[in-house]
């Protein structure tokens, strides 16, 4: 289907027509009309000993409970319709695991509906992966088989994965970060003198929309479903209008795009001048070498680790983490729709203090073994749209049969090259469970810094073809059933998802 057809379809879909007015009201005027009035800024929420985002190093088997919560996000208002993960005193803890650890966890579901936790990025047995076939009802517990941590040091993601309700549950607050540590990580931390929560800082970026009473608004119908739900207010670590004080030294930021649908094109601005920074890691961990750049594109589910050297600026300077228009929505003639893809500030960083810091960014970070695709089996997968929902090769998830066979069957040990083609007017951040992959080619040009290393999400822009390589080797001893889906959660919930099987 061509882009033109997509536009026609969007307009003709009755749902789209009925909610089109609401949609324009919520995103018209480039966000200017609906943006909240100027108010003072709030200190960025950072991990403390316990509480929100606290670092939790699990000892033995832990229970993670998902249940209702409330929080003062917008000062003076209480957001009462939140859901959060809780582990004695921690709220949405950042789980810190070591390569080689056994991660042993029970999930207690008190969300009021079905749920399950997915460990996004882990190469885990599928019965421990949060496949919707294992979602449990309210009041029930799912005991995960022990997960042995075989992944590389990096930033991972945990979030709900019940079919049809992932978008709702993530949006209402169920989303957390995982940090895996290995030897490369410890070396880097020592060389740069980085400390978790102080100079190694999580930035979980999420866009939300609020009702006047402070509750979250979520109505993924019509265009909000087709485009995915784009909120009008961007939070970082659940902080509204955040600022962060820093010293003149190197900081590491672990960026996790925990939004349902919105991609960010991030730059660091001092006035109009954009500052350099270095990409050092992506979803599957550290890159071989740091890559200097001035902007990164980060889609939902992606994790991008960067280093910023605040010795490039002066005490008293203010640096803004800012998001530019991404251009990932391509619906010509629909100017109003394109307004959801706009510019805004994400975080204000204030350079407060000088420091005697004298470390330099190392040239080598880790090793990334390139997948040899000489004997790969190649498969073309088209991302399309039909009657109001997106599909994968024309296939739409069957919500009545979580184990349905979609015909994507591979053998353990296969090297597969998947060529994604996108025939829709929207980008799709495609995600695979079970394996990390490597991006090998983009029809639109060169690979980006965020395309390097081991990935579990690949952005496929409108009209673009992207090739990835996967080594489907596992040692679980039985057939694995993993998911492949779009990480725009409303696309995922409405069926842009399939199972793929890998033999024993
Ligand atoms: Cu973060 Cu199946 O996804
Ligand atoms: Cu995942
Ligand atoms: Cu999509």
Coordinates of C-alpha atoms and ligand atoms in Angstrom, one line a residue:
X1 CA 0.0 0.0 0.0
X2 CA 1.3 3.4 -1.0
X3 CA 1.5 6.4 1.3
X4 CA -1.4 8.1 -0.5
X5 CA -3.6 5.1 0.3
X6 CA -2.6 5.3 3.9
X7 CA -3.8 8.9 4.1
X8 CA -7.1 8.0 2.3
X9 CA -7.6 5.1 4.6
X10 CA -6.9 7.1 7.7
X11 CA -9.4 9.7 6.7
X12 CA -12.1 7.2 5.7
X13 CA -11.8 5.0 8.8
X14 CA -15.0 5.9 10.7
X15 CA -13.1 5.9 14.0
X16 CA -10.6 8.3 12.6
X17 CA -13.3 10.6 11.4
X18 CA -15.2 10.6 14.7
X19 CA -12.2 11.4 16.8
X20 CA -10.5 13.7 14.3
X21 CA -11.8 16.8 16.1
X22 CA -10.5 15.7 19.5
X23 CA -7.2 14.8 17.9
X24 CA -6.8 18.3 16.3
X25 CA -7.8 19.9 19.6
X26 CA -5.1 17.9 21.4
X27 CA -2.2 18.5 19.0
X28 CA -3.1 21.5 16.9
X29 CA -1.0 24.6 17.0
X30 CA 2.2 22.7 17.4
X31 CA 1.4 22.0 21.0
X32 CA 1.4 25.7 21.8
X33 CA -2.2 26.0 22.7
X34 CA -2.4 22.9 24.9
X35 CA 1.0 23.4 26.6
X36 CA 0.6 24.1 30.3
X37 CA 1.4 27.6 31.4
X38 CA 5.0 28.5 32.3
X39 CA 5.8 27.4 35.8
X40 CA 9.0 26.9 37.8
X41 CA 11.1 23.8 37.2
X42 CA 11.4 20.8 39.4
X43 CA 14.6 18.9 40.3
X44 CA 14.9 15.7 38.2
X45 CA 13.9 12.6 40.1
X46 CA 17.0 10.6 40.7
X47 CA 17.4 7.2 42.3
X48 CA 17.6 7.3 46.1
X49 CA 18.1 4.5 48.6
X50 CA 14.5 3.3 48.2
X51 CA 11.4 4.8 46.7
X52 CA 11.0 5.8 43.1
X53 CA 13.7 4.4 40.8
X54 CA 15.9 3.2 43.6
X55 CA 18.7 0.9 42.6
X56 CA 17.8 -2.6 43.6
X57 CA 20.3 -5.5 43.5
X58 CA 18.1 -8.5 44.0
X59 CA 19.2 -11.0 46.6
X60 CA 17.5 -14.4 46.1
X61 CA 14.0 -14.6 44.9
X62 CA 12.1 -11.3 44.8
X63 CA 8.5 -10.5 44.3
X64 CA 7.6 -7.6 42.1
X65 CA 4.0 -6.3 42.6
X66 CA 2.2 -4.2 40.0
X67 CA -0.6 -2.2 41.6
X68 CA -2.4 1.2 41.7
X69 CA -0.5 4.2 42.9
X70 CA -0.7 7.9 43.1
X71 CA 1.9 10.6 42.8
X72 CA 2.3 14.4 42.7
X73 CA 3.7 14.7 39.2
X74 CA 2.3 18.2 38.3
X75 CA 3.0 20.3 41.4
X76 CA -0.2 20.8 43.4
X77 CA -2.1 18.0 41.7
X78 CA -2.2 14.3 42.5
X79 CA -2.2 11.9 39.7
X80 CA -4.5 9.2 41.1
X81 CA -4.8 6.7 38.2
X82 CA -1.2 5.4 38.2
X83 CA 0.1 1.9 38.2
X84 CA 3.6 1.1 39.5
X85 CA 5.9 -1.8 40.2
X86 CA 6.7 -2.2 43.9
X87 CA 9.4 -4.3 45.7
X88 CA 9.5 -3.5 49.5
X89 CA 9.7 0.2 49.5
X90 CA 11.0 0.6 46.0
X91 CA 8.8 2.0 43.3
X92 CA 9.7 1.1 39.7
X93 CA 13.1 0.1 41.0
X94 CA 16.1 0.1 38.6
X95 CA 17.2 -3.5 38.8
X96 CA 21.0 -3.9 38.9
X97 CA 22.2 -7.3 37.8
X98 CA 25.5 -8.8 37.0
X99 CA 26.3 -10.9 34.0
X100 CA 26.3 -14.5 35.3
X101 CA 23.7 -13.8 38.0
X102 CA 20.6 -15.9 38.4
X103 CA 17.6 -13.6 38.3
X104 CA 14.8 -15.1 40.3
X105 CA 11.5 -13.4 40.4
X106 CA 7.8 -13.7 41.1
X107 CA 5.3 -11.3 39.6
X108 CA 2.3 -10.5 41.7
X109 CA -0.4 -8.9 39.6
X110 CA -2.7 -6.4 41.4
X111 CA -3.4 -4.2 38.4
X112 CA -7.1 -5.1 38.3
X113 CA -6.6 -6.8 34.9
X114 CA -4.4 -9.4 33.3
X115 CA -0.7 -8.7 33.1
X116 CA 2.8 -10.1 32.8
X117 CA 6.3 -8.6 32.9
X118 CA 8.6 -8.7 29.9
X119 CA 12.3 -8.3 30.4
X120 CA 13.0 -6.3 27.3
X121 CA 16.4 -7.1 25.8
X122 CA 17.1 -10.2 27.7
X123 CA 18.0 -13.4 25.9
X124 CA 15.8 -15.5 28.1
X125 CA 13.9 -18.8 27.8
X126 CA 10.6 -17.9 26.3
X127 CA 8.7 -19.1 29.3
X128 CA 10.6 -16.5 31.3
X129 CA 10.3 -13.8 28.7
X130 CA 6.8 -12.4 29.5
X131 CA 5.1 -13.9 26.5
X132 CA 1.4 -13.1 26.7
X133 CA 0.7 -16.8 26.7
X134 CA 1.8 -16.5 30.4
X135 CA -0.1 -13.4 31.4
X136 CA -1.9 -13.9 34.7
X137 CA -5.2 -12.5 36.1
X138 CA -5.6 -9.9 38.9
X139 CA -4.5 -11.3 42.2
X140 CA -2.4 -14.0 40.6
X141 CA 1.3 -14.6 40.6
X142 CA 3.5 -15.7 37.8
X143 CA 6.7 -17.5 39.0
X144 CA 9.4 -17.0 36.4
X145 CA 11.7 -19.9 35.8
X146 CA 15.2 -18.6 36.9
X147 CA 16.8 -16.4 34.3
X148 CA 20.5 -16.7 34.0
X149 CA 21.9 -13.3 32.9
X150 CA 23.9 -13.9 29.7
X151 CA 23.6 -10.5 28.2
X152 CA 26.2 -7.8 28.0
X153 CA 26.5 -4.8 30.3
X154 CA 24.0 -2.2 29.3
X155 CA 20.6 -0.7 29.9
X156 CA 17.6 -2.9 29.6
X157 CA 13.9 -2.4 30.1
X158 CA 11.0 -4.1 31.9
X159 CA 7.4 -3.5 31.2
X160 CA 4.0 -5.2 31.0
X161 CA 3.2 -7.4 28.0
X162 CA -0.4 -8.6 28.2
X163 CA -2.1 -8.8 24.9
X164 CA -4.0 -5.7 23.9
X165 CA -3.3 -3.9 27.2
X166 CA 0.5 -3.1 27.0
X167 CA 0.0 0.5 25.9
X168 CA -2.5 1.2 28.6
X169 CA -0.4 -0.3 31.4
X170 CA 2.9 1.2 30.3
X171 CA 1.3 4.6 29.9
X172 CA -0.1 4.5 33.4
X173 CA 3.3 4.0 34.9
X174 CA 4.4 0.4 34.6
X175 CA 7.9 0.7 33.2
X176 CA 11.4 0.3 34.7
X177 CA 15.0 0.1 33.9
X178 CA 17.5 -2.7 34.3
X179 CA 21.3 -2.2 34.4
X180 CA 23.5 -5.2 33.6
X181 CA 27.1 -5.0 34.7
X182 CA 30.1 -7.0 33.4
X183 CA 33.8 -6.5 33.3
X184 CA 33.8 -3.9 30.5
X185 CA 31.3 -1.9 32.4
X186 CA 33.4 -1.9 35.6
X187 CA 36.5 -0.8 33.6
X188 CA 34.6 2.0 32.0
X189 CA 33.2 3.1 35.3
X190 CA 36.7 3.2 36.9
X191 CA 38.3 4.9 34.0
X192 CA 35.7 7.7 34.0
X193 CA 35.0 7.7 37.7
X194 CA 31.3 7.2 37.1
X195 CA 28.9 6.6 40.0
X196 CA 25.4 5.3 39.6
X197 CA 22.8 7.9 40.3
X198 CA 25.4 10.7 40.7
X199 CA 27.3 10.9 37.4
X200 CA 25.7 7.9 35.7
X201 CA 22.1 9.0 35.4
X202 CA 19.0 7.3 34.1
X203 CA 16.8 9.4 31.9
X204 CA 13.5 7.7 31.3
X205 CA 11.6 9.9 28.8
X206 CA 7.9 9.5 28.5
X207 CA 5.2 11.7 27.1
X208 CA 1.8 11.9 28.8
X209 CA -1.4 14.0 28.7
X210 CA -3.1 15.2 31.8
X211 CA -6.7 16.0 32.6
X212 CA -7.3 19.2 34.6
X213 CA -7.6 17.2 37.8
X214 CA -4.1 15.8 37.3
X215 CA -5.2 12.3 36.2
X216 CA -3.6 10.8 33.1
X217 CA -5.6 10.9 29.9
X218 CA -5.3 8.0 27.5
X219 CA -7.7 7.6 24.5
X220 CA -5.9 5.6 21.8
X221 CA -8.8 5.7 19.4
X222 CA -9.0 7.0 15.9
X223 CA -5.9 8.9 14.9
X224 CA -4.5 8.4 18.5
X225 CA -4.5 4.7 17.7
X226 CA -3.3 4.9 14.2
X227 CA -0.4 7.2 15.0
X228 CA 0.0 5.7 18.5
X229 CA -0.7 7.9 21.6
X230 CA 1.5 11.0 21.6
X231 CA 1.1 12.9 24.9
X232 CA 1.5 16.7 25.1
X233 CA 3.7 16.7 28.2
X234 CA 7.1 15.2 28.3
X235 CA 8.3 13.8 31.7
X236 CA 11.8 12.6 32.6
X237 CA 11.9 10.0 35.4
X238 CA 8.3 11.0 36.1
X239 CA 9.4 14.6 36.7
X240 CA 7.4 17.4 35.2
X241 CA 9.6 20.2 33.7
X242 CA 12.8 18.8 35.1
X243 CA 16.2 20.4 35.7
X244 CA 19.5 18.8 36.7
X245 CA 22.5 20.5 38.3
X246 CA 25.9 19.2 37.1
X247 CA 29.6 19.9 37.6
X248 CA 32.2 20.5 34.8
X249 CA 33.1 16.8 34.2
X250 CA 31.9 13.8 32.2
X251 CA 28.5 12.4 32.9
X252 CA 26.9 9.3 31.5
X253 CA 23.2 9.4 30.7
X254 CA 21.2 6.2 30.1
X255 CA 18.4 7.3 27.9
X256 CA 15.4 5.0 27.8
X257 CA 12.5 6.0 25.6
X258 CA 9.6 4.7 27.6
X259 CA 7.0 6.5 25.6
X260 CA 4.2 4.6 23.8
X261 CA 4.7 6.1 20.4
X262 CA 6.8 9.2 20.3
X263 CA 10.3 9.2 19.0
X264 CA 12.8 11.8 20.1
X265 CA 15.5 13.5 18.1
X266 CA 17.7 14.7 20.9
X267 CA 20.3 17.4 20.8
X268 CA 22.1 19.4 23.5
X269 CA 21.8 23.1 23.1
X270 CA 23.7 25.9 24.6
X271 CA 21.7 28.8 23.2
X272 CA 21.5 28.0 19.5
X273 CA 24.8 26.1 19.5
X274 CA 24.6 22.3 19.6
X275 CA 27.1 20.5 21.7
X276 CA 28.9 17.3 20.9
X277 CA 28.4 14.1 22.9
X278 CA 29.3 10.5 22.5
X279 CA 27.1 7.4 22.0
X280 CA 28.7 4.6 24.0
X281 CA 26.0 2.0 24.1
X282 CA 22.7 0.9 22.7
X283 CA 20.1 -1.7 23.7
X284 CA 22.5 -4.7 23.7
X285 CA 25.2 -2.9 25.6
X286 CA 28.4 -1.0 25.0
X287 CA 29.7 -0.3 21.5
X288 CA 33.3 -1.1 20.5
X289 CA 34.2 2.6 20.4
X290 CA 32.5 5.8 21.4
X291 CA 30.9 7.7 18.5
X292 CA 30.9 11.5 18.6
X293 CA 27.7 13.1 17.4
X294 CA 25.4 16.1 17.9
X295 CA 22.1 14.3 17.7
X296 CA 20.4 11.0 18.2
X297 CA 17.1 9.5 17.2
X298 CA 15.5 7.4 20.0
X299 CA 12.4 5.4 19.3
X300 CA 10.1 3.8 22.0
X301 CA 11.9 0.9 23.7
X302 CA 15.4 2.0 22.6
X303 CA 18.1 2.6 25.1
X304 CA 20.9 4.9 24.2
X305 CA 23.8 5.5 26.6
X306 CA 25.7 8.7 26.0
X307 CA 28.6 10.6 27.6
X308 CA 28.5 14.4 27.9
X309 CA 31.6 16.3 28.8
X310 CA 30.5 19.5 30.6
X311 CA 34.1 20.8 30.5
X312 CA 33.0 21.9 27.0
X313 CA 30.9 24.6 28.7
X314 CA 31.3 27.0 31.6
X315 CA 30.0 27.3 35.1
X316 CA 26.8 29.3 34.9
X317 CA 25.9 27.9 31.5
X318 CA 22.5 26.3 30.9
X319 CA 22.4 23.3 28.5
X320 CA 19.1 22.1 27.2
X321 CA 18.3 18.6 26.2
X322 CA 16.0 19.3 23.4
X323 CA 14.0 17.3 20.9
X324 CA 13.7 18.3 17.3
X325 CA 11.1 17.3 14.8
X326 CA 11.9 13.7 13.7
X327 CA 10.4 13.6 10.3
X328 CA 9.3 10.0 10.9
X329 CA 5.7 10.8 10.1
X330 CA 5.3 11.3 6.4
X331 CA 1.8 12.1 5.5
X332 CA 2.0 14.9 3.0
X333 CA -0.8 17.3 2.9
X334 CA -1.8 16.5 6.4
X335 CA -0.1 19.4 8.1
X336 CA -2.2 19.1 11.2
X337 CA -1.1 15.6 11.8
X338 CA 2.5 16.5 11.4
X339 CA 2.1 18.9 14.3
X340 CA 2.3 16.1 16.8
X341 CA 5.9 15.7 15.6
X342 CA 7.2 18.9 17.0
X343 CA 10.1 20.5 18.9
X344 CA 10.2 20.9 22.7
X345 CA 12.5 20.9 25.7
X346 CA 13.2 17.7 27.5
X347 CA 15.5 18.6 30.4
X348 CA 17.3 21.8 31.5
X349 CA 20.9 21.1 32.7
X350 CA 22.5 23.8 34.8
X351 CA 26.3 23.8 35.0
X352 CA 26.8 24.7 38.7
X353 CA 30.3 23.9 39.7
X354 CA 33.9 23.6 38.5
X355 CA 35.7 20.3 39.2
X356 CA 39.3 19.0 39.2
X357 CA 38.1 16.1 37.0
X358 CA 40.8 15.1 34.6
X359 CA 39.6 11.9 32.9
X360 CA 39.4 11.3 29.2
X361 CA 36.9 9.2 27.2
X362 CA 38.6 5.8 26.4
X363 CA 38.8 4.8 22.7
X364 CA 37.9 1.2 23.4
X365 CA 34.8 0.2 25.3
X366 CA 34.1 -3.4 24.4
X367 CA 34.2 -5.9 21.6
X368 CA 31.2 -6.6 19.2
X369 CA 31.6 -9.7 17.2
X370 CA 30.1 -9.1 13.8
X371 CA 27.6 -11.6 12.6
X372 CA 28.9 -13.4 9.5
X373 CA 26.0 -13.3 7.0
X374 CA 27.7 -15.2 4.2
X375 CA 25.4 -18.2 4.5
X376 CA 22.4 -16.3 5.9
X377 CA 18.9 -17.1 5.0
X378 CA 17.2 -13.9 3.8
X379 CA 13.6 -13.0 4.4
X380 CA 11.7 -9.9 3.4
X381 CA 9.1 -8.7 5.8
X382 CA 6.7 -5.9 4.8
X383 CA 5.2 -3.5 7.2
X384 CA 1.8 -2.6 5.9
X385 CA -1.6 -1.3 6.8
X386 CA -5.1 -2.5 6.1
X387 CA -8.5 -1.5 7.4
X388 CA -7.3 0.7 10.2
X389 CA -4.6 -1.5 11.7
X390 CA -1.0 -2.1 10.9
X391 CA 0.4 -5.6 10.0
X392 CA 3.5 -7.6 9.5
X393 CA 3.5 -9.3 6.0
X394 CA -0.3 -8.8 6.1
X395 CA -0.5 -10.7 9.4
X396 CA -2.3 -9.4 12.5
X397 CA -1.9 -10.8 15.9
X398 CA -4.6 -13.3 16.9
X399 CA -5.7 -12.3 20.4
X400 CA -7.6 -15.5 20.9
X401 CA -4.5 -17.6 20.3
X402 CA -1.3 -16.4 21.9
X403 CA 0.6 -19.4 20.4
X404 CA -0.6 -19.0 16.9
X405 CA 1.8 -20.0 14.1
X406 CA 2.4 -17.2 11.7
X407 CA 4.8 -19.1 9.5
X408 CA 8.0 -17.6 10.8
X409 CA 9.9 -20.7 11.7
X410 CA 13.7 -21.0 12.1
X411 CA 16.2 -23.5 13.2
X412 CA 18.4 -23.1 16.2
X413 CA 21.7 -21.7 14.8
X414 CA 20.2 -20.1 11.7
X415 CA 21.7 -16.9 10.6
X416 CA 18.8 -14.8 9.3
X417 CA 18.9 -11.6 7.4
X418 CA 15.5 -9.8 7.7
X419 CA 14.8 -7.0 5.2
X420 CA 12.0 -4.8 6.6
X421 CA 10.1 -2.7 4.0
X422 CA 7.8 0.0 5.1
X423 CA 4.8 0.8 2.9
X424 CA 3.0 3.0 5.4
X425 CA 3.2 6.7 6.1
X426 CA 4.6 6.1 9.6
X427 CA 7.8 4.9 11.1
X428 CA 7.8 1.6 12.9
X429 CA 10.3 0.7 15.6
X430 CA 10.5 -3.0 15.1
X431 CA 11.5 -5.2 18.0
X432 CA 12.5 -8.8 18.5
X433 CA 12.3 -10.8 21.7
X434 CA 14.8 -13.5 22.3
X435 CA 17.8 -12.3 20.4
X436 CA 19.8 -9.1 19.9
X437 CA 20.6 -8.3 16.3
X438 CA 22.8 -6.1 14.1
X439 CA 21.6 -3.5 11.7
X440 CA 23.5 -3.9 8.4
X441 CA 21.9 -1.6 5.8
X442 CA 19.5 1.3 5.4
X443 CA 18.1 2.2 2.0
X444 CA 17.9 5.8 3.1
X445 CA 21.6 6.2 3.6
X446 CA 24.3 5.6 6.2
X447 CA 23.7 3.9 9.5
X448 CA 23.3 6.2 12.5
X449 CA 25.4 6.1 15.6
X450 CA 22.4 4.5 17.4
X451 CA 22.3 1.7 14.7
X452 CA 25.7 0.3 15.8
X453 CA 26.4 -2.6 18.1
X454 CA 23.8 -5.1 19.4
X455 CA 20.3 -3.9 19.0
X456 CA 16.8 -5.1 19.8
X457 CA 14.9 -2.3 18.1
X458 CA 15.3 -1.0 14.6
X459 CA 13.6 2.2 13.3
X460 CA 12.1 1.6 9.9
X461 CA 11.1 5.0 8.4
X462 CA 8.3 5.5 5.9
X463 CA 9.3 4.2 2.5
X464 CA 12.6 2.8 3.9
X465 CA 14.1 -0.7 3.6
X466 CA 16.3 -1.8 6.5
X467 CA 18.3 -5.0 6.8
X468 CA 19.2 -6.7 10.1
X469 CA 21.2 -9.8 10.9
X470 CA 20.2 -12.3 13.6
X471 CA 22.1 -15.3 14.9
X472 CA 19.3 -17.5 16.2
X473 CA 21.5 -19.7 18.3
X474 CA 20.3 -20.6 21.8
X475 CA 21.0 -23.3 24.3
X476 CA 17.6 -23.7 26.0
X477 CA 17.2 -27.3 24.7
X478 CA 13.6 -26.9 23.5
X479 CA 11.7 -24.9 20.9
X480 CA 11.4 -21.2 21.7
X481 CA 8.4 -19.0 20.8
X482 CA 9.3 -15.4 20.7
X483 CA 7.6 -12.2 19.6
X484 CA 8.4 -9.8 16.8
X485 CA 6.4 -6.6 17.0
X486 CA 6.3 -2.8 16.5
X487 CA 7.2 -1.0 19.7
X488 CA 4.6 1.8 19.1
X489 CA 2.5 0.2 21.8
X490 CA -0.8 1.0 20.2
X491 CA 0.3 -0.7 17.0
X492 CA 1.5 -3.7 19.1
X493 CA -1.8 -3.8 21.0
X494 CA -3.9 -3.7 17.8
X495 CA -2.0 -6.6 16.3
X496 CA 1.3 -5.5 14.7
X497 CA 2.9 -8.5 16.3
X498 CA 3.6 -12.1 15.4
X499 CA 5.2 -15.2 17.0
X500 CA 8.3 -16.6 15.5
X501 CA 9.6 -20.0 16.5
X502 CA 13.2 -21.3 16.8
X503 CA 13.7 -25.0 17.0
X504 CA 15.3 -26.8 20.0
Ligands
LIG1 CU1 9.5 -3.8 25.0 CU2 7.7 -7.0 23.4 O1 8.6 -5.4 24.2
LIG2 CU1 11.0 -6.9 24.2
LIG3 CU1 4.2 0.5 14.2

